[in-house]
Coordinates of C-alpha atoms in Angstrom, one line a residue:
M20 CA 9.9 2.8 23.8
Y21 CA 9.5 1.2 20.0
P22 CA 13.1 3.2 19.2
F23 CA 14.7 1.4 21.4
I24 CA 13.0 -2.2 20.4
F25 CA 13.8 -2.0 16.9
R26 CA 17.4 -1.2 17.9
T27 CA 18.5 -3.8 20.0
V28 CA 15.6 -6.3 18.6
F29 CA 14.2 -5.8 15.2
A30 CA 16.9 -4.0 13.3
H31 CA 19.2 -8.3 14.1
M32 CA 16.5 -9.5 12.8
D33 CA 15.8 -11.1 9.4
P34 CA 12.7 -9.0 8.3
E35 CA 10.7 -10.9 6.8
R36 CA 10.9 -13.1 10.1
A37 CA 10.4 -10.0 12.4
H38 CA 7.0 -9.2 10.2
H39 CA 6.0 -12.6 10.6
L40 CA 6.2 -12.2 14.3
V41 CA 4.8 -9.3 14.2
M42 CA 1.8 -9.8 12.6
P43 CA -0.3 -12.3 15.7
V44 CA 0.2 -9.3 18.2
I45 CA -1.2 -7.4 15.4
R46 CA -4.1 -9.3 14.7
A47 CA -5.0 -9.7 18.2
F48 CA -5.4 -5.6 18.7
G49 CA -8.6 -6.5 15.9
V50 CA -9.9 -9.1 18.5
W51 CA -12.7 -8.2 21.2
P52 CA -12.9 -7.0 23.8
V53 CA -9.2 -6.5 22.6
A54 CA -9.8 -3.8 19.8
P55 CA -11.9 -1.5 21.3
V56 CA -9.3 -0.5 23.7
V57 CA -6.9 0.2 21.7
R58 CA -9.0 1.8 19.1
T59 CA -9.9 4.3 22.3
I60 CA -6.2 5.6 22.3
T61 CA -6.0 5.7 18.2
R62 CA -8.9 6.8 17.1
P63 CA -8.3 9.6 14.2
D64 CA -11.0 12.6 15.5
P65 CA -13.5 12.8 13.2
A66 CA -12.2 16.1 11.7
L67 CA -10.2 13.3 9.2
Q68 CA -12.2 11.1 7.9
T69 CA -12.2 11.7 4.1
H70 CA -14.9 10.9 1.2
A71 CA -13.1 9.0 -1.9
L72 CA -14.3 6.7 -4.3
G73 CA -18.4 7.2 -3.0
L74 CA -16.5 5.6 0.2
T75 CA -16.1 7.1 3.6
F76 CA -12.6 7.0 4.5
D77 CA -12.3 7.5 9.0
S78 CA -8.6 9.0 7.4
P79 CA -7.0 9.7 4.8
F80 CA -4.2 7.5 5.9
G81 CA -4.4 3.8 5.0
V82 CA -2.5 0.4 4.7
A83 CA -0.6 -0.3 1.2
A84 CA -0.7 -3.8 -0.5
G85 CA 1.9 -5.3 0.7
F86 CA 2.3 -5.7 4.4
D87 CA -0.5 -7.2 4.8
K88 CA -0.9 -9.9 1.4
N89 CA -3.5 -12.4 2.5
A90 CA -6.0 -10.4 4.9
V91 CA -5.2 -11.6 8.1
A92 CA -4.2 -8.4 10.2
V93 CA -7.4 -5.7 8.8
T94 CA -9.5 -5.7 12.2
G95 CA -6.2 -5.5 14.1
L96 CA -4.9 -2.3 11.5
R97 CA -7.8 -0.6 11.1
A98 CA -7.6 -0.8 15.4
L99 CA -4.1 0.8 15.2
G100 CA -5.8 3.8 13.7
F101 CA -5.8 3.0 9.5
G102 CA -8.1 4.7 7.8
H103 CA -8.0 2.3 5.5
V104 CA -6.6 -1.7 4.3
E105 CA -5.2 -1.9 0.6
I106 CA -4.3 -6.3 1.4
G107 CA -2.0 -8.1 -1.4
T108 CA -0.8 -8.3 -3.7
I109 CA -3.0 -11.8 -4.4
T110 CA -2.6 -13.1 -7.5
A111 CA -5.1 -16.1 -9.2
I112 CA -2.9 -18.4 -8.1
A113 CA -1.2 -19.2 -4.7
Q114 CA 2.7 -18.6 -4.8
E115 CA 5.3 -19.4 -2.9
G116 CA 7.1 -15.9 -4.5
N117 CA 10.6 -15.5 -4.6
P118 CA 13.7 -17.7 -2.8
R119 CA 14.3 -16.3 0.5
P120 CA 15.8 -14.1 2.1
R121 CA 13.8 -11.2 -0.3
L122 CA 13.4 -8.2 2.2
F123 CA 15.9 -6.1 3.5
R124 CA 16.5 -3.0 5.6
L125 CA 18.5 0.1 4.8
I126 CA 18.4 1.1 8.1
P127 CA 20.3 4.3 7.7
D128 CA 17.6 5.7 5.1
R129 CA 14.9 4.6 6.4
A130 CA 13.8 2.2 3.9
L131 CA 13.9 -1.1 2.5
I132 CA 14.6 -3.8 -0.4
N133 CA 11.7 -6.8 -1.1
R134 CA 11.5 -8.9 -4.7
M135 CA 8.4 -11.3 -1.9
G136 CA 7.3 -11.9 -5.6
F137 CA 3.9 -12.0 -4.9
N138 CA 3.5 -14.8 -2.4
N139 CA 0.3 -15.0 -1.7
D140 CA -2.7 -17.7 -0.3
G141 CA -4.4 -17.1 -4.0
A142 CA -7.1 -14.9 -5.1
A143 CA -10.1 -18.5 -3.3
A144 CA -8.4 -18.7 -0.1
V145 CA -8.5 -14.6 0.6
A146 CA -11.4 -14.5 -1.1
V147 CA -13.1 -16.4 2.5
R148 CA -11.5 -14.2 4.2
L149 CA -13.0 -10.9 2.9
E150 CA -16.3 -12.7 3.4
R151 CA -15.8 -12.9 5.8
L152 CA -14.9 -9.4 6.9
R153 CA -18.1 -7.5 4.5
R154 CA -20.0 -9.3 7.6
R155 CA -18.3 -7.5 10.5
R156 CA -19.9 -3.4 11.5
R157 CA -16.2 -2.7 12.2
R158 CA -14.7 -2.9 10.1
P159 CA -11.8 0.0 7.9
V160 CA -12.9 0.3 3.8
I161 CA -11.2 -2.7 2.1
G162 CA -9.0 -2.4 -1.4
V163 CA -7.8 -5.7 -2.5
N164 CA -4.5 -5.5 -4.8
I165 CA -4.6 -8.1 -7.3
G166 CA -1.2 -9.2 -10.2
K167 CA -0.1 -11.5 -12.3
S168 CA 0.5 -15.1 -11.4
R169 CA 3.5 -16.1 -11.6
V170 CA 3.4 -18.8 -14.1
V171 CA 0.9 -17.5 -16.1
D172 CA 2.4 -16.0 -19.6
V173 CA 2.5 -12.4 -20.3
D174 CA 0.3 -13.2 -23.0
A175 CA -1.7 -14.7 -20.8
A176 CA -1.8 -11.8 -18.1
T177 CA -5.6 -10.8 -19.3
A178 CA -7.3 -14.0 -18.1
D179 CA -5.7 -14.0 -15.0
Y180 CA -6.6 -10.9 -13.8
V181 CA -9.6 -11.3 -14.9
A182 CA -10.1 -15.0 -13.0
S183 CA -8.9 -13.4 -9.7
T184 CA -11.5 -10.9 -9.8
A185 CA -14.5 -13.2 -10.5
L186 CA -13.3 -14.1 -7.3
V187 CA -12.6 -10.9 -5.4
A188 CA -14.0 -7.7 -6.4
A189 CA -17.8 -8.2 -5.6
L190 CA -16.0 -8.1 -2.1
A191 CA -13.9 -5.5 -2.3
D192 CA -14.4 -1.8 -2.0
Y193 CA -12.5 -1.6 -4.3
L194 CA -9.8 -3.2 -5.9
V195 CA -6.2 -2.2 -8.1
V196 CA -4.6 -3.4 -11.0
N197 CA -0.7 -3.5 -10.0
V198 CA 1.5 -4.1 -13.3
S199 CA 4.3 -2.0 -11.0
S200 CA 6.0 -4.6 -9.1
P201 CA 9.3 -5.0 -10.5
N202 CA 9.4 -8.4 -8.6
T203 CA 7.7 -10.4 -11.5
P204 CA 9.1 -11.2 -14.4
G205 CA 7.4 -9.3 -17.6
L206 CA 5.2 -7.3 -15.2
R207 CA 6.0 -3.7 -15.3
G208 CA 5.9 -4.2 -19.3
L209 CA 1.9 -5.0 -19.6
Q210 CA 2.3 -0.6 -19.0
A211 CA 3.0 -0.1 -22.4
V212 CA -0.2 1.6 -23.1
E213 CA -1.0 -0.7 -25.7
T214 CA -1.0 -3.7 -23.6
L215 CA -2.5 -2.3 -20.7
R216 CA -5.4 -0.9 -22.5
P217 CA -6.9 -4.6 -23.3
L218 CA -6.1 -6.0 -19.7
L219 CA -7.6 -2.5 -18.3
S220 CA -11.0 -2.6 -20.0
A221 CA -11.5 -6.6 -19.3
V222 CA -11.0 -5.8 -15.6
R223 CA -12.7 -3.1 -15.6
D224 CA -16.3 -4.9 -17.6
A225 CA -15.6 -7.7 -14.0
A226 CA -15.4 -5.6 -11.5
A227 CA -18.5 -4.3 -12.7
A228 CA -19.6 -1.7 -10.2
T229 CA -17.0 -2.2 -7.6
P230 CA -14.3 1.3 -8.4
L231 CA -10.6 -0.2 -11.1
L232 CA -7.5 1.7 -9.1
V233 CA -4.5 1.0 -11.4
K234 CA -0.9 1.6 -9.5
I235 CA 2.2 2.8 -11.8
A236 CA 5.1 2.3 -11.3
P237 CA 7.7 5.3 -10.1
D238 CA 10.5 4.3 -13.0
L239 CA 8.2 5.5 -16.6
S240 CA 9.1 8.4 -18.2
D241 CA 7.1 11.9 -17.0
D242 CA 5.1 11.7 -20.3
E243 CA 4.3 7.5 -19.8
V244 CA 2.6 8.7 -16.6
E245 CA 0.5 11.5 -17.8
S246 CA -0.3 8.6 -21.2
I247 CA -1.7 5.8 -18.1
A248 CA -3.8 8.6 -16.2
R249 CA -5.5 10.0 -19.5
L250 CA -5.9 6.5 -20.3
A251 CA -7.5 5.8 -17.0
A252 CA -9.1 8.2 -17.2
E253 CA -11.1 7.6 -20.5
L254 CA -11.1 4.3 -19.9
G255 CA -13.6 5.4 -16.7
L256 CA -11.8 3.5 -14.0
A257 CA -12.2 5.1 -10.3
G258 CA -8.9 6.7 -9.9
L259 CA -4.6 5.6 -9.9
I260 CA -2.4 4.7 -7.1
A261 CA 0.8 6.6 -7.8
T262 CA 3.8 5.0 -6.7
N263 CA 5.0 1.4 -6.2
T264 CA 8.3 0.4 -5.5
T265 CA 11.1 2.2 -7.4
I266 CA 14.4 0.2 -9.2
S267 CA 16.7 2.6 -8.5
R268 CA 19.1 2.7 -6.3
D269 CA 20.3 6.4 -6.6
G270 CA 21.0 9.5 -3.1
L271 CA 21.0 6.3 -1.2
E272 CA 23.6 7.2 2.8
T273 CA 23.5 2.9 2.9
D274 CA 27.5 1.5 2.6
P275 CA 27.0 0.8 -1.4
A276 CA 28.6 -2.2 -0.5
V277 CA 25.6 -3.2 2.1
V278 CA 22.7 -2.2 -1.1
E279 CA 24.7 -4.6 -3.3
R280 CA 24.9 -7.4 -0.7
A281 CA 20.3 -6.9 -1.0
G282 CA 20.7 -7.1 -4.7
A283 CA 17.3 -6.7 -6.7
G284 CA 13.8 -6.0 -5.7
G285 CA 11.8 -2.2 -5.7
L286 CA 13.8 0.3 -3.4
S287 CA 10.4 2.4 -0.6
G288 CA 11.0 4.4 1.8
P289 CA 12.4 7.8 2.5
P290 CA 14.2 8.2 -1.0
L291 CA 11.3 7.2 -2.8
R292 CA 9.5 10.5 -2.0
A293 CA 10.8 13.0 -4.1
R294 CA 9.5 11.2 -7.5
A295 CA 6.3 9.8 -6.2
L296 CA 5.3 13.3 -5.2
E297 CA 6.4 14.3 -9.0
V298 CA 4.3 10.8 -10.3
L299 CA 1.2 12.4 -7.9
R300 CA 2.2 16.1 -10.0
R301 CA 1.8 14.9 -13.2
V302 CA -0.7 12.3 -12.8
R303 CA -3.4 15.4 -10.6
S304 CA -2.7 18.1 -14.0
V305 CA -4.1 15.9 -16.5
V306 CA -7.1 13.8 -14.6
P307 CA -10.3 15.7 -13.8
E308 CA -11.3 16.6 -10.5
D309 CA -13.0 13.8 -9.6
F310 CA -10.9 11.2 -10.3
C311 CA -9.9 9.8 -7.3
I312 CA -5.7 9.9 -6.7
I313 CA -3.7 7.7 -4.5
A314 CA -0.3 8.7 -2.9
A315 CA 2.7 6.3 -1.7
G316 CA 6.0 6.1 -1.6
G317 CA 8.5 7.4 0.6
V318 CA 5.3 8.3 3.2
E319 CA 6.0 8.5 7.0
T320 CA 5.1 11.9 9.0
A321 CA 1.9 13.5 9.3
S322 CA 3.8 17.1 7.0
D323 CA 4.8 13.8 4.4
V324 CA 0.9 12.9 4.5
Q325 CA -0.3 16.6 4.4
E326 CA 2.3 17.1 0.9
R327 CA 0.6 14.4 -1.0
L328 CA -2.9 16.0 0.2
D329 CA -1.9 19.4 -0.7
A330 CA -0.2 18.5 -4.1
G331 CA -3.6 16.7 -5.0
A332 CA -4.3 13.2 -4.2
D333 CA -7.1 12.2 -2.3
L334 CA -5.5 9.2 0.2
V335 CA -2.0 8.1 1.0
Q336 CA -0.9 4.8 2.1
G337 CA 2.2 4.1 3.4
Y338 CA 3.7 0.8 4.3
T339 CA 8.0 0.9 5.3
G340 CA 7.2 3.5 7.4
F341 CA 5.9 1.5 9.8
I342 CA 8.5 -1.3 10.1
Y343 CA 10.4 2.1 11.6
R344 CA 8.3 3.8 13.7
G345 CA 5.8 0.9 14.8
P346 CA 2.4 0.2 15.5
L347 CA 1.3 3.7 17.0
W348 CA 2.3 5.0 13.7
A349 CA -0.9 6.2 12.2
R350 CA -1.8 7.6 15.7
Q351 CA 1.3 9.8 14.5
I352 CA 0.1 10.7 11.8
N353 CA -3.6 10.9 12.3
R354 CA -3.0 13.3 15.7
G355 CA 0.0 15.2 13.4
L356 CA -2.4 15.8 10.4
R357 CA -5.5 17.0 13.0
R358 CA -2.8 19.3 14.4
Q359 CA -1.7 21.2 10.9
R360 CA -5.3 21.4 10.3
N361 CA -6.5 22.9 13.5
V362 CA -2.5 25.4 13.2
A363 CA -4.0 26.2 9.4
A364 CA -7.6 27.5 10.7
T365 CA -5.9 29.8 13.2
R366 CA -4.1 31.8 10.6

């Protein structure tokens, strides 16, 4: 049913408008008495329970940052079968993000280009929602992804990240420093090790007991990937997310004119798969066994998820696949993972 709805309705609609139309429906899935009914259909098999970051996840598969920026649909996403929800990216100062249009589908590639620019309600407003969520008995693991406020100079980035951390760290199950979005001027420059070290050290200290991770870009060189991974482990971070979106446009099947019209922004979806997998493997090769890696980028099927787990990921995230697969996507992934494990167990 969903592929038909996508082809006939959503594919002809502005992607951001479609997202905003769908979000109230997802929110409704998380409200009693709807949530228990939906959960009976989507609940992950207990065999998929995963332990990482000192936490227990119902499934290794969760929602990447960007889908629920303001923590408004967390319980609905749990009801749909996701093992964790990473909200954000949020900034210390509320901001509208880049001008619209800023989200584009590349349908032949089942991909997206976005230049959202960290549009969000700000850390203080999101903290209020997180506090309410913490009181709920049935909720997923909640990660909080933080970024630099656009109006803040790069030189003052550390203080800006620390301001967000002070507001949300204690309310998060884990915290992520996003220095890899291509849509905030100067942000990716913070990935340089000499700049990243004081930033991560300051946020780590402010986050106190909350597990801290850093999210990196796939466009880094292999040496840069390994250097950042070693730095994160050296500083005592809990883990790393590999990877964010890419600025590359290589290997696309979509008409080049369509890609050109979309313009600048981060590319996500299957075209990112090979590089994201390579970055994951490089990170795993240089960090301790107990260092958590969350894999993201180009994940759409259960086979994709299992491939990341086999390559050393502890958890896996997706976003773009939701647009092309629909609300039962997590259920499809979780059932596919269970089938694959049953087959492997009989060999």
